[in-house]
Structure formats: C-alpha cells, structure tokens
Amino acid sequence: DSGVTQTPKHLITATGQRVTLRCSPRSGDLSVYWYQQSLDQGLQFLIQYYNGEERAKGNILERFSAQQFPDLHSELNLSSLELGDSALYFCASSPGTGAYEQYFGPGTRLTVT
Amino acid sequence: AQSVSQHNHHVILSEAASLELGCNYSYGGTVNLFWYVQYPGQHLQLLLKYFSGDPLVKGIKGFEAEFIKSKFSFNLRKPSVQWSDTAEYFCAVNNGGRRALTFGSGTRLQVQP
C-alpha cells in the first residue's frame, strides 16, 4: 500500500458524459501527478499540482481538467468522453517538487461505452 | 524532449534464470532514474531509484540497476528470478526541470516455474 488512495476503482460511462476521478496523496505530500495508462499510448503524464497550484502540463486534452484542493486531495475531470478515453488513470504523489520518487495510487479504470 | 526506450517488450524466463532488462534514455543533462514494477491488476510500485552517487543501486526484492552515463542507460538486473517476479517493468526518468516522469513502454516479464 503506497498511501495514495483513488476513487472510484472502476467507472463505466457513455460517450459524451462527464466524470470526476478523485485522489488523496500520501500524508504530507504536496505534489500530485496524474497519469493515463492505455494500451496504445502507454503511461503518459497529464498534469501536476503542487500545494494547490498547477505546476506542469503534459499530454492533457482540453476536455480534461484538474484541481487540487486546500486539503491537498485532487480531482481529475474528464468531459465529453470518447471511446478513446478508456484507460487506467493513476494518481501519484511526492513530498515536493524536488528530486523525489513518486508513489502511485491503485488507479481508476475508466471504460467509455 | 526526453524519451525512454525499453527494447525488450516481452521476456520469458525460467525460474532461477538471470534477468537483465534494458533501458536507455535521451536527455543530456542531469536525470533521476527509476524502475517501477506493476504486478497483474495492481498499481505501480517503486523498485529502485537513482539520483546521484554510486551508479550501482540496489532495490527491493533483490533487484539492482546500473547507471552508465556514457551510454545513457539504466539496466535492471536480478541474478535469479522467481515465478512471483512475473509482472510488467517500467523504466522512468525525470530531470531537473521537469519532475513529471517519462516512462518507457514497459517490459512484460513472464517467469515459468
């Protein structure tokens, strides 16, 4: 158990819908990262937040957005869902923005039908 | 942009065989290097990391990796694999300016009893 929690574990929804994935970092960690794992794209970085502020963006679609709240939990919002958005979405956390390892949560498996 | 290459996509070994998985990265500056393991149906777990110092790093479960700067490589090794090592292994890198991880495409290791 990494100490990072994610809910829900599984999500099945239809195209065009909007979903919210939630992540709670390890106690004391200020940085949260979101990654997408799909068969064709592999593991790709989406976005990073540090202490409530966006720090870095990766291959995140405009239909996707995220935020980090004062209690440091983070939410990833996916809207206008397409079949190709079906993937595993992982959240990871680290203590800060320095040279730290990242600890991954169990992931949310999103299936868009 | 930095990239990570894992040349072995699928490796099949018998128990007690030795393992070496290749990882090469493309980035000329200071890097931090990681190997993560993903057991079937589970989240990514950190096996080992290299930030600086001794280029031979030891991780959990008997794994080790050697950083060879001149070859831009960070190969993972284990002298004797077990059936329980069956998993997917990911090499990842980040650098001083970008804390998000760039992952390789992964190597699926299958250990036969």
PDB file of C-alpha atoms in Angstrom:
ATOM      1  CA  ASP A   1       0.000   0.000   0.000  1.00  0.00           C
ATOM      2  CA  SER A   2       1.560   3.261  -1.168  1.00  0.00           C
ATOM      3  CA  GLY A   3      -0.621   5.522   0.961  1.00  0.00           C
ATOM      4  CA  VAL A   4      -2.150   7.127  -2.126  1.00  0.00           C
ATOM      5  CA  THR A   5      -5.865   6.476  -2.496  1.00  0.00           C
ATOM      6  CA  GLN A   6      -8.029   6.812  -5.562  1.00  0.00           C
ATOM      7  CA  THR A   7     -11.755   6.544  -6.051  1.00  0.00           C
ATOM      8  CA  PRO A   8     -13.615   5.030  -7.705  1.00  0.00           C
ATOM      9  CA  LYS A   9     -11.759   1.861  -8.690  1.00  0.00           C
ATOM     10  CA  HIS A  10     -13.897   1.320 -11.752  1.00  0.00           C
ATOM     11  CA  LEU A  11     -16.094   3.628 -13.753  1.00  0.00           C
ATOM     12  CA  ILE A  12     -18.252   2.757 -16.725  1.00  0.00           C
ATOM     13  CA  THR A  13     -19.918   5.573 -18.578  1.00  0.00           C
ATOM     14  CA  ALA A  14     -21.207   6.512 -22.006  1.00  0.00           C
ATOM     15  CA  THR A  15     -19.702   8.704 -24.673  1.00  0.00           C
ATOM     16  CA  GLY A  16     -20.358  12.389 -24.181  1.00  0.00           C
ATOM     17  CA  GLN A  17     -20.595  12.115 -20.423  1.00  0.00           C
ATOM     18  CA  ARG A  18     -18.501  13.796 -17.741  1.00  0.00           C
ATOM     19  CA  VAL A  19     -16.752  12.044 -14.834  1.00  0.00           C
ATOM     20  CA  THR A  20     -14.632  13.063 -11.873  1.00  0.00           C
ATOM     21  CA  LEU A  21     -11.778  10.977 -10.516  1.00  0.00           C
ATOM     22  CA  ARG A  22     -10.515  11.613  -7.026  1.00  0.00           C
ATOM     23  CA  CYS A  23      -7.078  11.212  -5.493  1.00  0.00           C
ATOM     24  CA  SER A  24      -5.786  11.631  -1.952  1.00  0.00           C
ATOM     25  CA  PRO A  25      -1.991  11.878  -1.708  1.00  0.00           C
ATOM     26  CA  ARG A  26       0.198  10.320   0.953  1.00  0.00           C
ATOM     27  CA  SER A  27       0.141  12.168   4.230  1.00  0.00           C
ATOM     28  CA  GLY A  28       2.472  15.148   3.986  1.00  0.00           C
ATOM     29  CA  ASP A  29       2.924  15.040   0.217  1.00  0.00           C
ATOM     30  CA  LEU A  30       2.261  18.346  -1.517  1.00  0.00           C
ATOM     31  CA  SER A  31       2.649  17.299  -5.150  1.00  0.00           C
ATOM     32  CA  VAL A  32       0.063  15.333  -7.068  1.00  0.00           C
ATOM     33  CA  TYR A  33       0.580  13.968 -10.567  1.00  0.00           C
ATOM     34  CA  TRP A  34      -1.992  12.437 -12.906  1.00  0.00           C
ATOM     35  CA  TYR A  35      -1.034   9.811 -15.481  1.00  0.00           C
ATOM     36  CA  GLN A  36      -3.010   7.938 -18.091  1.00  0.00           C
ATOM     37  CA  GLN A  37      -2.181   4.341 -18.989  1.00  0.00           C
ATOM     38  CA  SER A  38      -3.616   2.977 -22.217  1.00  0.00           C
ATOM     39  CA  LEU A  39      -2.651   0.092 -24.459  1.00  0.00           C
ATOM     40  CA  ASP A  40      -1.725   2.259 -27.410  1.00  0.00           C
ATOM     41  CA  GLN A  41      -0.133   5.232 -25.636  1.00  0.00           C
ATOM     42  CA  GLY A  42       1.464   3.583 -22.627  1.00  0.00           C
ATOM     43  CA  LEU A  43       1.913   5.624 -19.455  1.00  0.00           C
ATOM     44  CA  GLN A  44       1.625   9.330 -20.124  1.00  0.00           C
ATOM     45  CA  PHE A  45       1.857  12.297 -17.807  1.00  0.00           C
ATOM     46  CA  LEU A  46      -1.206  14.508 -17.806  1.00  0.00           C
ATOM     47  CA  ILE A  47      -0.819  17.234 -15.188  1.00  0.00           C
ATOM     48  CA  GLN A  48       0.897  18.129 -11.907  1.00  0.00           C
ATOM     49  CA  TYR A  49      -0.283  20.187  -8.968  1.00  0.00           C
ATOM     50  CA  TYR A  50       1.807  21.428  -6.085  1.00  0.00           C
ATOM     51  CA  ASN A  51       0.178  22.798  -2.961  1.00  0.00           C
ATOM     52  CA  GLY A  52      -2.943  23.818  -4.829  1.00  0.00           C
ATOM     53  CA  GLU A  53      -1.317  25.315  -7.893  1.00  0.00           C
ATOM     54  CA  GLU A  54      -0.841  23.852 -11.332  1.00  0.00           C
ATOM     55  CA  ARG A  55       2.879  23.203 -11.896  1.00  0.00           C
ATOM     56  CA  ALA A  56       3.216  21.322 -15.154  1.00  0.00           C
ATOM     57  CA  LYS A  57       1.121  20.082 -18.024  1.00  0.00           C
ATOM     58  CA  GLY A  58       1.740  17.085 -20.172  1.00  0.00           C
ATOM     59  CA  ASN A  59      -0.395  15.473 -22.846  1.00  0.00           C
ATOM     60  CA  ILE A  60      -3.662  16.568 -21.325  1.00  0.00           C
ATOM     61  CA  LEU A  61      -6.609  17.163 -23.617  1.00  0.00           C
ATOM     62  CA  GLU A  62      -8.586  20.387 -23.399  1.00  0.00           C
ATOM     63  CA  ARG A  63     -11.620  18.299 -22.413  1.00  0.00           C
ATOM     64  CA  PHE A  64      -9.740  17.284 -19.267  1.00  0.00           C
ATOM     65  CA  SER A  65      -9.049  19.478 -16.267  1.00  0.00           C
ATOM     66  CA  ALA A  66      -7.841  19.037 -12.735  1.00  0.00           C
ATOM     67  CA  GLN A  67      -7.585  20.856  -9.452  1.00  0.00           C
ATOM     68  CA  GLN A  68      -6.020  20.410  -6.053  1.00  0.00           C
ATOM     69  CA  PHE A  69      -7.957  21.466  -3.000  1.00  0.00           C
ATOM     70  CA  PRO A  70      -6.743  23.034   0.278  1.00  0.00           C
ATOM     71  CA  ASP A  71      -6.727  19.604   1.939  1.00  0.00           C
ATOM     72  CA  LEU A  72      -4.387  18.535  -0.918  1.00  0.00           C
ATOM     73  CA  HIS A  73      -6.690  15.988  -2.488  1.00  0.00           C
ATOM     74  CA  SER A  74      -7.002  16.302  -6.224  1.00  0.00           C
ATOM     75  CA  GLU A  75      -9.715  15.705  -8.775  1.00  0.00           C
ATOM     76  CA  LEU A  76      -9.372  14.983 -12.468  1.00  0.00           C
ATOM     77  CA  ASN A  77     -12.391  15.970 -14.521  1.00  0.00           C
ATOM     78  CA  LEU A  78     -12.955  14.321 -17.880  1.00  0.00           C
ATOM     79  CA  SER A  79     -15.711  15.691 -20.074  1.00  0.00           C
ATOM     80  CA  SER A  80     -17.269  14.959 -23.470  1.00  0.00           C
ATOM     81  CA  LEU A  81     -15.912  11.473 -23.102  1.00  0.00           C
ATOM     82  CA  GLU A  82     -14.896   9.488 -26.159  1.00  0.00           C
ATOM     83  CA  LEU A  83     -14.239   5.773 -26.587  1.00  0.00           C
ATOM     84  CA  GLY A  84     -10.539   6.513 -26.779  1.00  0.00           C
ATOM     85  CA  ASP A  85     -10.548   7.925 -23.267  1.00  0.00           C
ATOM     86  CA  SER A  86     -10.977   4.430 -21.873  1.00  0.00           C
ATOM     87  CA  ALA A  87      -7.841   3.832 -19.836  1.00  0.00           C
ATOM     88  CA  LEU A  88      -6.375   3.462 -16.386  1.00  0.00           C
ATOM     89  CA  TYR A  89      -5.877   6.799 -14.671  1.00  0.00           C
ATOM     90  CA  PHE A  90      -3.216   6.866 -11.990  1.00  0.00           C
ATOM     91  CA  CYS A  91      -2.507   9.487  -9.435  1.00  0.00           C
ATOM     92  CA  ALA A  92       0.925   9.773  -7.842  1.00  0.00           C
ATOM     93  CA  SER A  93       2.239  11.947  -5.053  1.00  0.00           C
ATOM     94  CA  SER A  94       5.594  13.160  -3.819  1.00  0.00           C
ATOM     95  CA  PRO A  95       6.691  15.393  -0.957  1.00  0.00           C
ATOM     96  CA  GLY A  96       7.538  18.408  -3.070  1.00  0.00           C
ATOM     97  CA  THR A  97       8.811  19.428  -6.447  1.00  0.00           C
ATOM     98  CA  GLY A  98      12.406  18.371  -5.917  1.00  0.00           C
ATOM     99  CA  ALA A  99      14.121  15.127  -6.757  1.00  0.00           C
ATOM    100  CA  TYR A 100      11.690  12.765  -5.091  1.00  0.00           C
ATOM    101  CA  GLU A 101      10.264   9.438  -6.109  1.00  0.00           C
ATOM    102  CA  GLN A 102       6.582   9.318  -6.827  1.00  0.00           C
ATOM    103  CA  TYR A 103       4.205   6.940  -5.119  1.00  0.00           C
ATOM    104  CA  PHE A 104       1.319   5.674  -7.167  1.00  0.00           C
ATOM    105  CA  GLY A 105      -2.259   5.001  -6.229  1.00  0.00           C
ATOM    106  CA  PRO A 106      -4.227   1.914  -7.317  1.00  0.00           C
ATOM    107  CA  GLY A 107      -5.737   3.711 -10.295  1.00  0.00           C
ATOM    108  CA  THR A 108      -9.222   4.233 -11.668  1.00  0.00           C
ATOM    109  CA  ARG A 109     -10.202   2.103 -14.627  1.00  0.00           C
ATOM    110  CA  LEU A 110     -12.442   4.145 -16.903  1.00  0.00           C
ATOM    111  CA  THR A 111     -14.491   2.397 -19.559  1.00  0.00           C
ATOM    112  CA  VAL A 112     -16.366   4.555 -22.024  1.00  0.00           C
ATOM    113  CA  THR A 113     -19.072   2.704 -23.970  1.00  0.00           C
TER     114      THR A 113
ATOM    115  CA  ALA B   1      12.040  16.299 -25.309  1.00  0.00           C
ATOM    116  CA  GLN B   2      13.241  13.436 -23.205  1.00  0.00           C
ATOM    117  CA  SER B   3      12.325   9.891 -24.103  1.00  0.00           C
ATOM    118  CA  VAL B   4      12.860   6.431 -22.666  1.00  0.00           C
ATOM    119  CA  SER B   5      13.360   3.244 -24.651  1.00  0.00           C
ATOM    120  CA  GLN B   6      12.852  -0.253 -23.368  1.00  0.00           C
ATOM    121  CA  HIS B   7      13.966  -2.618 -26.076  1.00  0.00           C
ATOM    122  CA  ASN B   8      12.644  -5.841 -24.599  1.00  0.00           C
ATOM    123  CA  HIS B   9       8.876  -5.870 -24.879  1.00  0.00           C
ATOM    124  CA  HIS B  10       8.248  -9.402 -23.689  1.00  0.00           C
ATOM    125  CA  VAL B  11      10.726 -11.619 -21.885  1.00  0.00           C
ATOM    126  CA  ILE B  12      10.110 -15.222 -20.901  1.00  0.00           C
ATOM    127  CA  LEU B  13      12.461 -16.864 -18.406  1.00  0.00           C
ATOM    128  CA  SER B  14      12.554 -19.982 -16.319  1.00  0.00           C
ATOM    129  CA  GLU B  15      12.830 -19.734 -12.566  1.00  0.00           C
ATOM    130  CA  ALA B  16      16.410 -19.207 -11.344  1.00  0.00           C
ATOM    131  CA  ALA B  17      17.476 -17.657 -14.640  1.00  0.00           C
ATOM    132  CA  SER B  18      19.230 -14.306 -14.563  1.00  0.00           C
ATOM    133  CA  LEU B  19      17.443 -11.199 -15.750  1.00  0.00           C
ATOM    134  CA  GLU B  20      18.618  -8.053 -17.453  1.00  0.00           C
ATOM    135  CA  LEU B  21      16.156  -5.529 -18.858  1.00  0.00           C
ATOM    136  CA  GLY B  22      17.459  -2.703 -20.958  1.00  0.00           C
ATOM    137  CA  CYS B  23      16.574   0.960 -20.554  1.00  0.00           C
ATOM    138  CA  ASN B  24      18.003   3.875 -22.499  1.00  0.00           C
ATOM    139  CA  TYR B  25      17.017   7.493 -22.168  1.00  0.00           C
ATOM    140  CA  SER B  26      17.619  10.556 -24.250  1.00  0.00           C
ATOM    141  CA  TYR B  27      18.460  13.632 -22.243  1.00  0.00           C
ATOM    142  CA  GLY B  28      21.827  15.272 -21.954  1.00  0.00           C
ATOM    143  CA  GLY B  29      21.510  16.874 -18.548  1.00  0.00           C
ATOM    144  CA  THR B  30      21.129  15.642 -15.001  1.00  0.00           C
ATOM    145  CA  VAL B  31      18.499  12.954 -14.686  1.00  0.00           C
ATOM    146  CA  ASN B  32      16.818  10.945 -11.996  1.00  0.00           C
ATOM    147  CA  LEU B  33      16.127   7.351 -12.967  1.00  0.00           C
ATOM    148  CA  PHE B  34      13.574   4.870 -11.714  1.00  0.00           C
ATOM    149  CA  TRP B  35      12.353   1.359 -12.221  1.00  0.00           C
ATOM    150  CA  TYR B  36       8.758   0.600 -11.339  1.00  0.00           C
ATOM    151  CA  VAL B  37       7.013  -2.759 -11.334  1.00  0.00           C
ATOM    152  CA  GLN B  38       3.342  -3.402 -11.995  1.00  0.00           C
ATOM    153  CA  TYR B  39       2.056  -6.804 -10.882  1.00  0.00           C
ATOM    154  CA  PRO B  40      -1.080  -8.024 -12.655  1.00  0.00           C
ATOM    155  CA  GLY B  41      -4.036  -5.903 -11.647  1.00  0.00           C
ATOM    156  CA  GLN B  42      -2.025  -3.755  -9.304  1.00  0.00           C
ATOM    157  CA  HIS B  43      -0.576  -0.275  -9.199  1.00  0.00           C
ATOM    158  CA  LEU B  44       2.965   0.796  -9.942  1.00  0.00           C
ATOM    159  CA  GLN B  45       5.464   0.102  -7.189  1.00  0.00           C
ATOM    160  CA  LEU B  46       8.902   1.624  -6.962  1.00  0.00           C
ATOM    161  CA  LEU B  47      11.665  -0.976  -7.324  1.00  0.00           C
ATOM    162  CA  LEU B  48      14.650   1.327  -7.155  1.00  0.00           C
ATOM    163  CA  LYS B  49      15.849   4.814  -7.953  1.00  0.00           C
ATOM    164  CA  TYR B  50      19.000   6.669  -8.875  1.00  0.00           C
ATOM    165  CA  PHE B  51      19.522  10.330  -8.063  1.00  0.00           C
ATOM    166  CA  SER B  52      23.287  10.623  -7.683  1.00  0.00           C
ATOM    167  CA  GLY B  53      26.314   8.862  -6.206  1.00  0.00           C
ATOM    168  CA  ASP B  54      27.101   5.178  -6.637  1.00  0.00           C
ATOM    169  CA  PRO B  55      25.878   4.201 -10.116  1.00  0.00           C
ATOM    170  CA  LEU B  56      25.034   0.711  -8.916  1.00  0.00           C
ATOM    171  CA  VAL B  57      21.805   0.899  -6.972  1.00  0.00           C
ATOM    172  CA  LYS B  58      20.060  -1.837  -5.081  1.00  0.00           C
ATOM    173  CA  GLY B  59      16.337  -2.013  -4.746  1.00  0.00           C
ATOM    174  CA  ILE B  60      13.716  -4.203  -3.245  1.00  0.00           C
ATOM    175  CA  LYS B  61      13.196  -7.924  -3.921  1.00  0.00           C
ATOM    176  CA  GLY B  62      16.819  -8.478  -4.953  1.00  0.00           C
ATOM    177  CA  PHE B  63      16.767  -6.145  -7.953  1.00  0.00           C
ATOM    178  CA  GLU B  64      19.606  -3.833  -8.853  1.00  0.00           C
ATOM    179  CA  ALA B  65      20.336  -1.398 -11.648  1.00  0.00           C
ATOM    180  CA  GLU B  66      23.444   0.226 -13.049  1.00  0.00           C
ATOM    181  CA  PHE B  67      23.540   3.776 -14.345  1.00  0.00           C
ATOM    182  CA  ILE B  68      26.022   4.169 -17.179  1.00  0.00           C
ATOM    183  CA  LYS B  69      26.086   7.835 -18.059  1.00  0.00           C
ATOM    184  CA  SER B  70      28.170   7.432 -21.204  1.00  0.00           C
ATOM    185  CA  LYS B  71      25.638   5.001 -22.602  1.00  0.00           C
ATOM    186  CA  PHE B  72      22.532   6.828 -21.322  1.00  0.00           C
ATOM    187  CA  SER B  73      21.476   3.515 -19.849  1.00  0.00           C
ATOM    188  CA  PHE B  74      19.927   2.250 -16.636  1.00  0.00           C
ATOM    189  CA  ASN B  75      19.556  -1.504 -16.988  1.00  0.00           C
ATOM    190  CA  LEU B  76      17.711  -3.573 -14.424  1.00  0.00           C
ATOM    191  CA  ARG B  77      19.182  -6.862 -13.224  1.00  0.00           C
ATOM    192  CA  LYS B  78      18.334  -9.739 -10.959  1.00  0.00           C
ATOM    193  CA  PRO B  79      20.618 -12.780 -10.563  1.00  0.00           C
ATOM    194  CA  SER B  80      17.852 -15.325 -10.100  1.00  0.00           C
ATOM    195  CA  VAL B  81      14.200 -14.675 -10.925  1.00  0.00           C
ATOM    196  CA  GLN B  82      11.220 -16.249  -9.223  1.00  0.00           C
ATOM    197  CA  TRP B  83       7.753 -17.011 -10.512  1.00  0.00           C
ATOM    198  CA  SER B  84       6.489 -14.149  -8.349  1.00  0.00           C
ATOM    199  CA  ASP B  85       8.549 -11.706 -10.427  1.00  0.00           C
ATOM    200  CA  THR B  86       6.067 -12.107 -13.272  1.00  0.00           C
ATOM    201  CA  ALA B  87       4.965  -8.538 -13.906  1.00  0.00           C
ATOM    202  CA  GLU B  88       5.456  -5.548 -16.160  1.00  0.00           C
ATOM    203  CA  TYR B  89       8.531  -3.434 -15.563  1.00  0.00           C
ATOM    204  CA  PHE B  90       8.757   0.236 -16.419  1.00  0.00           C
ATOM    205  CA  CYS B  91      11.815   2.409 -16.628  1.00  0.00           C
ATOM    206  CA  ALA B  92      11.199   6.111 -15.997  1.00  0.00           C
ATOM    207  CA  VAL B  93      13.189   9.312 -15.968  1.00  0.00           C
ATOM    208  CA  ASN B  94      12.754  12.872 -14.884  1.00  0.00           C
ATOM    209  CA  ASN B  95      15.161  15.743 -14.980  1.00  0.00           C
ATOM    210  CA  GLY B  96      15.943  18.887 -13.105  1.00  0.00           C
ATOM    211  CA  GLY B  97      13.409  20.988 -14.914  1.00  0.00           C
ATOM    212  CA  ARG B  98      10.610  18.512 -15.272  1.00  0.00           C
ATOM    213  CA  ARG B  99       9.507  16.494 -12.294  1.00  0.00           C
ATOM    214  CA  ALA B 100       6.882  14.504 -14.111  1.00  0.00           C
ATOM    215  CA  LEU B 101       8.048  11.051 -15.084  1.00  0.00           C
ATOM    216  CA  THR B 102       8.604   9.976 -18.658  1.00  0.00           C
ATOM    217  CA  PHE B 103       8.035   6.249 -18.904  1.00  0.00           C
ATOM    218  CA  GLY B 104       9.302   3.642 -21.270  1.00  0.00           C
ATOM    219  CA  SER B 105       6.811   1.368 -22.992  1.00  0.00           C
ATOM    220  CA  GLY B 106       7.343  -1.366 -20.430  1.00  0.00           C
ATOM    221  CA  THR B 107       8.682  -4.911 -20.495  1.00  0.00           C
ATOM    222  CA  ARG B 108       6.385  -7.785 -19.724  1.00  0.00           C
ATOM    223  CA  LEU B 109       8.302 -10.458 -17.821  1.00  0.00           C
ATOM    224  CA  GLN B 110       6.897 -13.933 -17.648  1.00  0.00           C
ATOM    225  CA  VAL B 111       8.679 -16.378 -15.341  1.00  0.00           C
ATOM    226  CA  GLN B 112       7.849 -20.014 -15.878  1.00  0.00           C
ATOM    227  CA  PRO B 113       8.060 -22.386 -12.908  1.00  0.00           C
TER     228      PRO B 113
END
